[in-house]
């Protein structure tokens, strides 16, 4: 059956990108691979608005987060961990494993992280040398304004700012150098519109300096081993890279680097949210400012969402459910890909039919069609 994937990772990949993966393999120690790698680096530089290079690992987003933790935290580090959901908690858990001393700052899931909350924690913990933030909390569909948060922090002696950008980079502005982020982790299968398998890490000059003077107890994720070959004139990867994913990422970046891509994502999110609300669902993120351009979470005003989810699945429409305390209570629909009017109609029409079906509303046009569709 033809399925329409609306999970916030992996997201649908264009035919163009998929076809690139089918090209013959090339060796990773040669000029052809180096020029592919350089092309990706140049495009990432445009996307992130930084001349600094991006390390690319065969890993998922969690691997990229772990890379930041093992390179910048340890038993000697006090870390402020700001979390507003499942992924903020995960970054905290990974970092706790390095033996660092963690100060928890928890924001209610569904609410955004305000600059004041972070500024207070930094002010109260002047000995903290690392701050963990999440730009887009995928478990709730909260988009945090990292630029506004960093702008209220002291310029001098501020902690190293490590940001989980796994579900933001590609779909929404993320300009680490301009904003003052020190280390950014992301992955291929969300905003970057590429199949899963690549973890990406960008560092500020300050972070590269710190990495140089720290000992990393991890071999594979040691950033200094990466730097040695990444900054060569013909860049390389120290270990075997998943070359076909590099083909795909190189092509996907062309789709993202169009002038109005971020605006289109925001516009699609806004329209979808309006339709979802008008259908009578409840959006989890109440404040529009904090709604993600990539993923929208909603629930029924009363009752759980499992019947709706089941109905959507029978139609071949596959959003994700809730995570953590929202299990069974939430539907999360992603719109990272080229999601415009036809996709909005598909999503809203399917939700309308699922609601009609749940209410046994046989007179409804969508529910009537769905009823016949489900007959064998
Ligand atoms: C998906 C996601 C992760 C985990 O990424 P994996 O690729 O599944 O390891 C981490 N943080 C955020 C914000 C995510 O959306």
Short mmCIF file of C-alpha atoms and ligand atoms in Angstrom, two decimals:
data_model
loop_
_atom_site.label_atom_id
_atom_site.label_comp_id
_atom_site.label_asym_id
_atom_site.label_seq_id
_atom_site.Cartn_x
_atom_site.Cartn_y
_atom_site.Cartn_z
CA UNK A 1 0.00 0.00 0.00
CA UNK A 2 1.14 3.48 -0.80
CA UNK A 3 1.91 5.15 2.52
CA UNK A 4 2.21 8.78 3.34
CA UNK A 5 4.91 9.20 5.95
CA UNK A 6 4.31 12.11 8.32
CA UNK A 7 6.61 11.11 11.17
CA UNK A 8 9.04 13.73 12.46
CA UNK A 9 11.96 11.66 11.36
CA UNK A 10 12.47 10.01 9.06
CA UNK A 11 10.69 12.41 6.74
CA UNK A 12 9.78 11.74 3.10
CA UNK A 13 12.73 12.08 0.76
CA UNK A 14 12.28 13.38 -2.79
CA UNK A 15 12.66 11.06 -5.77
CA UNK A 16 15.67 13.11 -6.88
CA UNK A 17 17.43 12.43 -3.60
CA UNK A 18 16.51 8.73 -3.59
CA UNK A 19 17.84 8.27 -7.11
CA UNK A 20 21.19 9.77 -6.14
CA UNK A 21 21.64 6.98 -3.63
CA UNK A 22 21.49 4.42 -6.41
CA UNK A 23 24.64 5.75 -8.10
CA UNK A 24 27.71 3.49 -8.10
CA UNK A 25 29.98 3.71 -5.08
CA UNK A 26 33.23 5.63 -5.18
CA UNK A 27 36.25 5.11 -2.94
CA UNK A 28 36.53 7.47 -0.01
CA UNK A 29 40.27 8.12 -0.40
CA UNK A 30 40.29 9.99 -3.67
CA UNK A 31 39.62 13.28 -5.32
CA UNK A 32 36.09 12.39 -6.36
CA UNK A 33 35.02 11.84 -2.77
CA UNK A 34 36.88 14.95 -1.62
CA UNK A 35 35.07 17.11 -4.12
CA UNK A 36 31.71 15.63 -3.09
CA UNK A 37 32.60 16.31 0.54
CA UNK A 38 33.71 19.87 -0.31
CA UNK A 39 30.46 20.49 -2.14
CA UNK A 40 28.46 19.40 0.92
CA UNK A 41 30.64 21.54 3.19
CA UNK A 42 30.08 24.60 0.98
CA UNK A 43 26.32 24.08 1.06
CA UNK A 44 26.29 23.56 4.83
CA UNK A 45 28.29 26.78 5.16
CA UNK A 46 25.56 28.61 3.28
CA UNK A 47 22.82 26.97 5.33
CA UNK A 48 24.48 27.72 8.68
CA UNK A 49 26.01 31.01 7.50
CA UNK A 50 29.45 30.07 8.74
CA UNK A 51 32.80 29.38 7.11
CA UNK A 52 33.51 26.83 9.81
CA UNK A 53 33.38 23.21 8.70
CA UNK A 54 30.90 20.57 9.74
CA UNK A 55 32.01 17.14 10.92
CA UNK A 56 29.89 14.36 9.43
CA UNK A 57 29.66 10.98 11.16
CA UNK A 58 27.89 7.78 10.24
CA UNK A 59 25.50 8.08 13.21
CA UNK A 60 22.00 9.16 14.04
CA UNK A 61 21.21 12.37 15.90
CA UNK A 62 21.82 10.71 19.24
CA UNK A 63 25.37 9.94 18.10
CA UNK A 64 25.93 13.59 17.23
CA UNK A 65 24.69 14.59 20.71
CA UNK A 66 26.96 12.00 22.31
CA UNK A 67 29.87 13.43 20.32
CA UNK A 68 29.27 16.85 21.91
CA UNK A 69 28.99 15.36 25.39
CA UNK A 70 32.15 13.24 25.19
CA UNK A 71 34.22 16.10 23.78
CA UNK A 72 33.08 18.88 26.08
CA UNK A 73 31.93 17.39 29.38
CA UNK A 74 33.40 15.14 32.04
CA UNK A 75 33.79 14.77 35.81
CA UNK A 76 35.35 18.26 35.91
CA UNK A 77 32.36 19.96 34.28
CA UNK A 78 29.28 21.55 35.74
CA UNK A 79 26.53 21.54 33.15
CA UNK A 80 23.23 23.43 33.03
CA UNK A 81 20.76 21.23 31.18
CA UNK A 82 17.59 22.95 29.98
CA UNK A 83 14.88 20.53 28.92
CA UNK A 84 11.30 20.99 27.75
CA UNK A 85 10.70 17.41 26.69
CA UNK A 86 11.95 13.94 25.80
CA UNK A 87 14.91 15.05 23.69
CA UNK A 88 16.13 17.62 26.17
CA UNK A 89 16.03 14.83 28.74
CA UNK A 90 18.01 12.56 26.43
CA UNK A 91 20.79 15.12 25.92
CA UNK A 92 20.94 15.41 29.71
CA UNK A 93 21.12 11.63 30.17
CA UNK A 94 23.91 11.26 27.62
CA UNK A 95 25.86 14.05 29.30
CA UNK A 96 25.34 12.60 32.77
CA UNK A 97 27.20 9.48 31.59
CA UNK A 98 30.42 11.48 31.24
CA UNK A 99 30.34 11.99 35.01
CA UNK A 100 29.55 15.70 34.81
CA UNK A 101 27.66 17.52 37.52
CA UNK A 102 24.28 18.41 36.05
CA UNK A 103 21.95 21.22 37.07
CA UNK A 104 18.45 20.46 35.80
CA UNK A 105 16.27 23.23 34.46
CA UNK A 106 12.89 21.85 33.45
CA UNK A 107 10.28 23.67 31.42
CA UNK A 108 6.75 22.24 31.17
CA UNK A 109 6.39 20.13 28.00
CA UNK A 110 4.40 22.09 25.42
CA UNK A 111 5.83 25.38 26.62
CA UNK A 112 8.82 27.15 25.13
CA UNK A 113 12.06 27.97 26.91
CA UNK A 114 12.15 31.68 27.70
CA UNK A 115 15.39 33.68 27.82
CA UNK A 116 14.66 34.59 31.45
CA UNK A 117 14.66 30.97 32.64
CA UNK A 118 18.06 30.32 31.09
CA UNK A 119 19.57 33.64 32.17
CA UNK A 120 18.56 32.93 35.78
CA UNK A 121 20.14 29.48 35.75
CA UNK A 122 23.37 30.85 34.27
CA UNK A 123 23.39 33.66 36.83
CA UNK A 124 22.83 31.24 39.73
CA UNK A 125 25.57 28.87 38.53
CA UNK A 126 28.58 31.01 37.63
CA UNK A 127 30.81 27.92 37.83
CA UNK A 128 28.88 26.06 35.12
CA UNK A 129 31.04 25.74 32.03
CA UNK A 130 28.51 24.10 29.70
CA UNK A 131 24.88 24.86 28.79
CA UNK A 132 22.65 22.36 26.96
CA UNK A 133 19.75 23.64 24.86
CA UNK A 134 17.32 22.11 22.34
CA UNK A 135 16.28 24.25 19.40
CA UNK A 136 13.28 22.18 18.33
CA UNK A 137 11.77 19.79 20.89
CA UNK A 138 10.32 17.15 18.58
CA UNK A 139 8.32 15.37 21.28
CA UNK A 140 6.05 18.40 21.74
CA UNK A 141 6.57 20.49 18.60
CA UNK A 142 8.12 23.36 20.55
CA UNK A 143 10.47 25.66 18.70
CA UNK A 144 12.83 27.51 21.04
CA UNK A 145 14.26 30.87 20.02
CA UNK A 146 17.93 30.14 20.62
CA UNK A 147 19.02 33.55 19.30
CA UNK A 148 16.84 35.35 21.86
CA UNK A 149 18.02 33.08 24.66
CA UNK A 150 21.72 33.59 23.92
CA UNK A 151 21.31 37.33 23.48
CA UNK A 152 20.47 37.78 27.17
CA UNK A 153 23.46 35.77 28.45
CA UNK A 154 26.61 37.56 29.62
CA UNK A 155 29.26 37.89 26.91
CA UNK A 156 32.13 37.27 29.31
CA UNK A 157 32.76 33.83 30.81
CA UNK A 158 29.55 32.45 29.45
CA UNK A 159 29.27 28.67 29.45
CA UNK A 160 29.97 26.76 26.28
CA UNK A 161 26.59 26.55 24.53
CA UNK A 162 25.81 23.10 23.11
CA UNK A 163 22.65 22.93 21.03
CA UNK A 164 20.58 19.96 19.90
CA UNK A 165 19.56 21.01 16.39
CA UNK A 166 18.64 17.50 15.27
CA UNK A 167 15.11 18.43 14.23
CA UNK A 168 15.69 22.07 13.35
CA UNK A 169 18.62 22.44 10.96
CA UNK A 170 17.35 22.63 7.39
CA UNK A 171 13.76 23.51 8.24
CA UNK A 172 14.18 26.67 10.25
CA UNK A 173 16.83 29.36 10.67
CA UNK A 174 19.82 28.15 12.65
CA UNK A 175 22.82 30.45 12.38
CA UNK A 176 25.21 29.21 15.06
CA UNK A 177 28.05 31.67 14.44
CA UNK A 178 25.84 34.76 14.32
CA UNK A 179 23.87 33.63 17.36
CA UNK A 180 26.79 32.55 19.54
CA UNK A 181 26.20 28.79 19.62
CA UNK A 182 29.43 26.90 20.37
CA UNK A 183 28.51 23.42 19.25
CA UNK A 184 25.57 22.27 17.20
CA UNK A 185 24.49 18.68 16.61
CA UNK A 186 22.12 17.58 13.87
CA UNK A 187 21.18 14.59 11.74
CA UNK A 188 20.25 13.79 8.17
CA UNK A 189 16.71 12.45 8.43
CA UNK A 190 14.67 15.45 9.56
CA UNK A 191 15.12 19.01 8.32
CA UNK A 192 17.95 17.91 6.04
CA UNK A 193 15.55 15.77 3.97
CA UNK A 194 17.99 12.88 3.62
CA UNK A 195 17.59 9.23 4.67
CA UNK A 196 18.69 8.40 8.24
CA UNK A 197 22.34 7.64 8.98
CA UNK A 198 24.35 10.85 9.19
CA UNK A 199 25.10 12.81 12.36
CA UNK A 200 26.53 16.30 11.87
CA UNK A 201 28.47 18.51 14.27
CA UNK A 202 29.42 22.15 13.82
CA UNK A 203 31.77 23.95 16.25
CA UNK A 204 32.60 27.60 16.95
CA UNK A 205 36.25 28.72 17.01
CA UNK A 206 36.11 28.80 20.80
CA UNK A 207 34.80 25.23 20.89
CA UNK A 208 37.55 23.98 18.54
CA UNK A 209 40.13 25.57 20.84
CA UNK A 210 38.61 23.94 23.90
CA UNK A 211 38.40 20.57 22.13
CA UNK A 212 42.08 20.86 21.28
CA UNK A 213 43.00 21.25 24.95
CA UNK A 214 40.75 18.53 26.33
CA UNK A 215 41.37 14.84 26.26
CA UNK A 216 38.50 12.92 24.70
CA UNK A 217 38.10 9.40 26.09
CA UNK A 218 36.23 8.22 23.06
CA UNK A 219 38.01 7.11 19.91
CA UNK A 220 35.30 7.27 17.25
CA UNK A 221 33.77 10.59 18.33
CA UNK A 222 37.06 12.36 19.13
CA UNK A 223 36.69 15.63 17.24
CA UNK A 224 40.43 16.21 16.94
CA UNK A 225 40.80 13.06 14.83
CA UNK A 226 38.16 14.53 12.53
CA UNK A 227 39.73 17.98 12.40
CA UNK A 228 43.05 16.68 11.12
CA UNK A 229 41.51 15.42 7.87
CA UNK A 230 38.48 17.71 7.61
CA UNK A 231 40.57 20.84 7.29
CA UNK A 232 42.89 19.42 4.62
CA UNK A 233 42.65 21.06 1.20
CA UNK A 234 41.01 17.88 -0.05
CA UNK A 235 38.87 17.00 2.97
CA UNK A 236 38.46 13.42 4.07
CA UNK A 237 36.76 11.35 6.70
CA UNK A 238 39.08 9.46 9.08
CA UNK A 239 36.92 6.32 8.80
CA UNK A 240 34.77 4.85 6.04
CA UNK A 241 31.90 7.25 5.36
CA UNK A 242 28.48 6.09 4.08
CA UNK A 243 29.17 7.47 0.61
CA UNK A 244 25.65 6.99 -0.79
CA UNK A 245 24.22 9.11 2.01
CA UNK A 246 26.69 11.82 1.05
CA UNK A 247 25.28 11.73 -2.50
CA UNK A 248 21.80 12.11 -1.04
CA UNK A 249 22.69 14.92 1.36
CA UNK A 250 24.44 16.84 -1.41
CA UNK A 251 21.25 16.73 -3.50
CA UNK A 252 18.88 17.42 -0.59
CA UNK A 253 20.80 20.57 0.35
CA UNK A 254 20.00 21.97 -3.11
CA UNK A 255 16.29 21.59 -2.33
CA UNK A 256 16.68 23.36 0.99
CA UNK A 257 18.89 26.18 -0.22
CA UNK A 258 16.12 27.92 -2.12
CA UNK A 259 15.30 31.47 -1.14
CA UNK A 260 11.98 30.89 0.59
CA UNK A 261 12.38 27.41 2.11
CA UNK A 262 12.16 28.50 5.77
CA UNK A 263 9.20 30.77 5.00
CA UNK A 264 7.39 27.93 3.25
CA UNK A 265 7.85 25.63 6.25
CA UNK A 266 6.48 28.28 8.59
CA UNK A 267 3.58 28.99 6.29
CA UNK A 268 2.67 25.29 6.00
CA UNK A 269 2.87 24.88 9.79
CA UNK A 270 0.63 27.89 10.34
CA UNK A 271 -2.02 26.70 7.86
CA UNK A 272 -1.99 23.13 9.18
CA UNK A 273 -2.35 24.36 12.76
CA UNK A 274 -5.31 26.56 11.82
CA UNK A 275 -7.05 23.62 10.14
CA UNK A 276 -6.34 21.27 13.03
CA UNK A 277 -7.80 23.74 15.50
CA UNK A 278 -10.86 24.39 13.36
CA UNK A 279 -11.47 20.62 13.25
CA UNK A 280 -11.78 20.75 17.03
CA UNK A 281 -8.43 19.29 18.04
CA UNK A 282 -6.30 20.92 20.69
CA UNK A 283 -2.83 22.12 19.75
CA UNK A 284 -0.27 21.20 22.40
CA UNK A 285 1.78 24.36 21.94
CA UNK A 286 -0.52 27.21 22.95
CA UNK A 287 1.77 30.11 22.16
CA UNK A 288 2.07 30.54 18.40
CA UNK A 289 5.58 31.95 18.73
CA UNK A 290 6.84 28.60 20.02
CA UNK A 291 5.17 26.39 17.37
CA UNK A 292 7.61 24.40 15.31
CA UNK A 293 7.84 24.96 11.55
CA UNK A 294 8.64 21.24 11.22
CA UNK A 295 6.24 19.30 13.44
CA UNK A 296 2.80 19.92 14.95
CA UNK A 297 1.47 18.08 18.00
CA UNK A 298 -2.22 17.93 18.90
CA UNK A 299 -4.74 15.95 20.88
CA UNK A 300 -8.47 15.49 21.24
CA UNK A 301 -10.12 17.81 23.73
CA UNK A 302 -11.26 14.70 25.56
CA UNK A 303 -10.30 11.08 25.24
CA UNK A 304 -7.19 9.49 23.83
CA UNK A 305 -6.04 9.69 20.24
CA UNK A 306 -5.55 5.98 19.55
CA UNK A 307 -8.77 5.57 17.52
CA UNK A 308 -7.80 8.55 15.35
CA UNK A 309 -4.27 7.19 14.90
CA UNK A 310 -5.62 3.77 13.96
CA UNK A 311 -8.02 5.27 11.47
CA UNK A 312 -5.25 7.37 9.89
CA UNK A 313 -3.11 4.28 9.59
CA UNK A 314 -5.89 2.41 7.77
CA UNK A 315 -5.94 5.28 5.26
CA UNK A 316 -2.18 4.97 4.74
CA UNK A 317 -1.38 8.23 6.52
CA UNK A 318 1.34 7.80 9.14
CA UNK A 319 2.01 10.52 11.67
CA UNK A 320 3.73 9.72 14.98
CA UNK A 321 2.12 9.32 18.38
CA UNK A 322 3.09 10.88 21.69
CA UNK A 323 6.28 10.08 23.57
CA UNK A 324 6.92 9.85 27.29
CA UNK A 325 3.96 11.10 29.29
CA UNK A 326 2.08 11.86 26.06
CA UNK A 327 1.96 8.24 24.90
CA UNK A 328 -1.49 7.54 23.40
CA UNK A 329 -2.52 11.13 23.96
CA UNK A 330 -0.90 12.97 21.11
CA UNK A 331 -0.61 12.95 17.35
CA UNK A 332 2.51 14.50 15.86
CA UNK A 333 2.47 15.39 12.19
CA UNK A 334 5.62 16.48 10.45
CA UNK A 335 5.91 18.97 7.61
CA UNK A 336 9.64 19.14 7.04
CA UNK A 337 9.44 18.12 3.39
CA UNK A 338 7.91 20.05 0.51
CA UNK A 339 4.56 20.23 2.28
CA UNK A 340 2.24 22.64 0.50
CA UNK A 341 -1.46 22.81 -0.30
CA UNK A 342 -1.91 19.24 -1.63
CA UNK A 343 -0.23 17.87 1.50
CA UNK A 344 -2.20 20.18 3.81
CA UNK A 345 -5.41 18.95 2.17
CA UNK A 346 -4.31 15.36 2.52
CA UNK A 347 -3.52 15.80 6.21
CA UNK A 348 -6.66 17.75 7.09
CA UNK A 349 -8.96 15.63 4.92
CA UNK A 350 -7.67 12.46 6.56
CA UNK A 351 -8.11 13.93 10.03
CA UNK A 352 -11.63 15.01 9.14
CA UNK A 353 -12.47 11.51 7.94
CA UNK A 354 -10.91 9.95 11.03
CA UNK A 355 -12.94 12.20 13.29
CA UNK A 356 -16.15 11.45 11.38
CA UNK A 357 -15.36 7.76 11.64
CA UNK A 358 -14.69 7.98 15.38
CA UNK A 359 -18.02 9.75 15.88
CA UNK A 360 -19.81 7.36 13.56
CA UNK A 361 -21.00 10.33 11.59
CA UNK A 362 -22.30 8.50 8.53
CA UNK A 363 -23.82 11.60 6.93
CA UNK A 364 -20.44 13.22 6.63
CA UNK A 365 -18.94 13.16 3.13
CA UNK A 366 -15.44 12.08 4.17
CA UNK A 367 -16.69 9.53 6.68
CA UNK A 368 -19.05 8.15 4.00
CA UNK A 369 -16.15 7.70 1.59
CA UNK A 370 -13.94 6.22 4.30
CA UNK A 371 -16.64 3.72 5.27
CA UNK A 372 -16.82 2.39 1.70
CA UNK A 373 -13.02 2.48 1.40
CA UNK A 374 -12.67 0.24 4.41
CA UNK A 375 -15.09 -2.38 3.01
CA UNK A 376 -13.30 -5.37 1.53
C1 LIG B 1 15.20 12.77 16.52
C2 LIG B 1 15.84 13.59 17.56
C3 LIG B 1 16.95 13.15 18.28
C4 LIG B 1 17.47 11.76 18.15
O1 LIG B 1 17.90 11.52 16.88
P1 LIG B 1 18.12 10.02 16.35
O2 LIG B 1 18.52 10.31 14.93
O3 LIG B 1 16.83 9.31 16.47
O4 LIG B 1 19.19 9.42 17.16
C5 LIG B 1 17.53 14.00 19.18
N1 LIG B 1 17.06 15.23 19.38
C6 LIG B 1 15.98 15.70 18.71
C7 LIG B 1 15.50 17.08 18.99
C8 LIG B 1 15.34 14.89 17.78
O5 LIG B 1 14.28 15.34 17.13
#
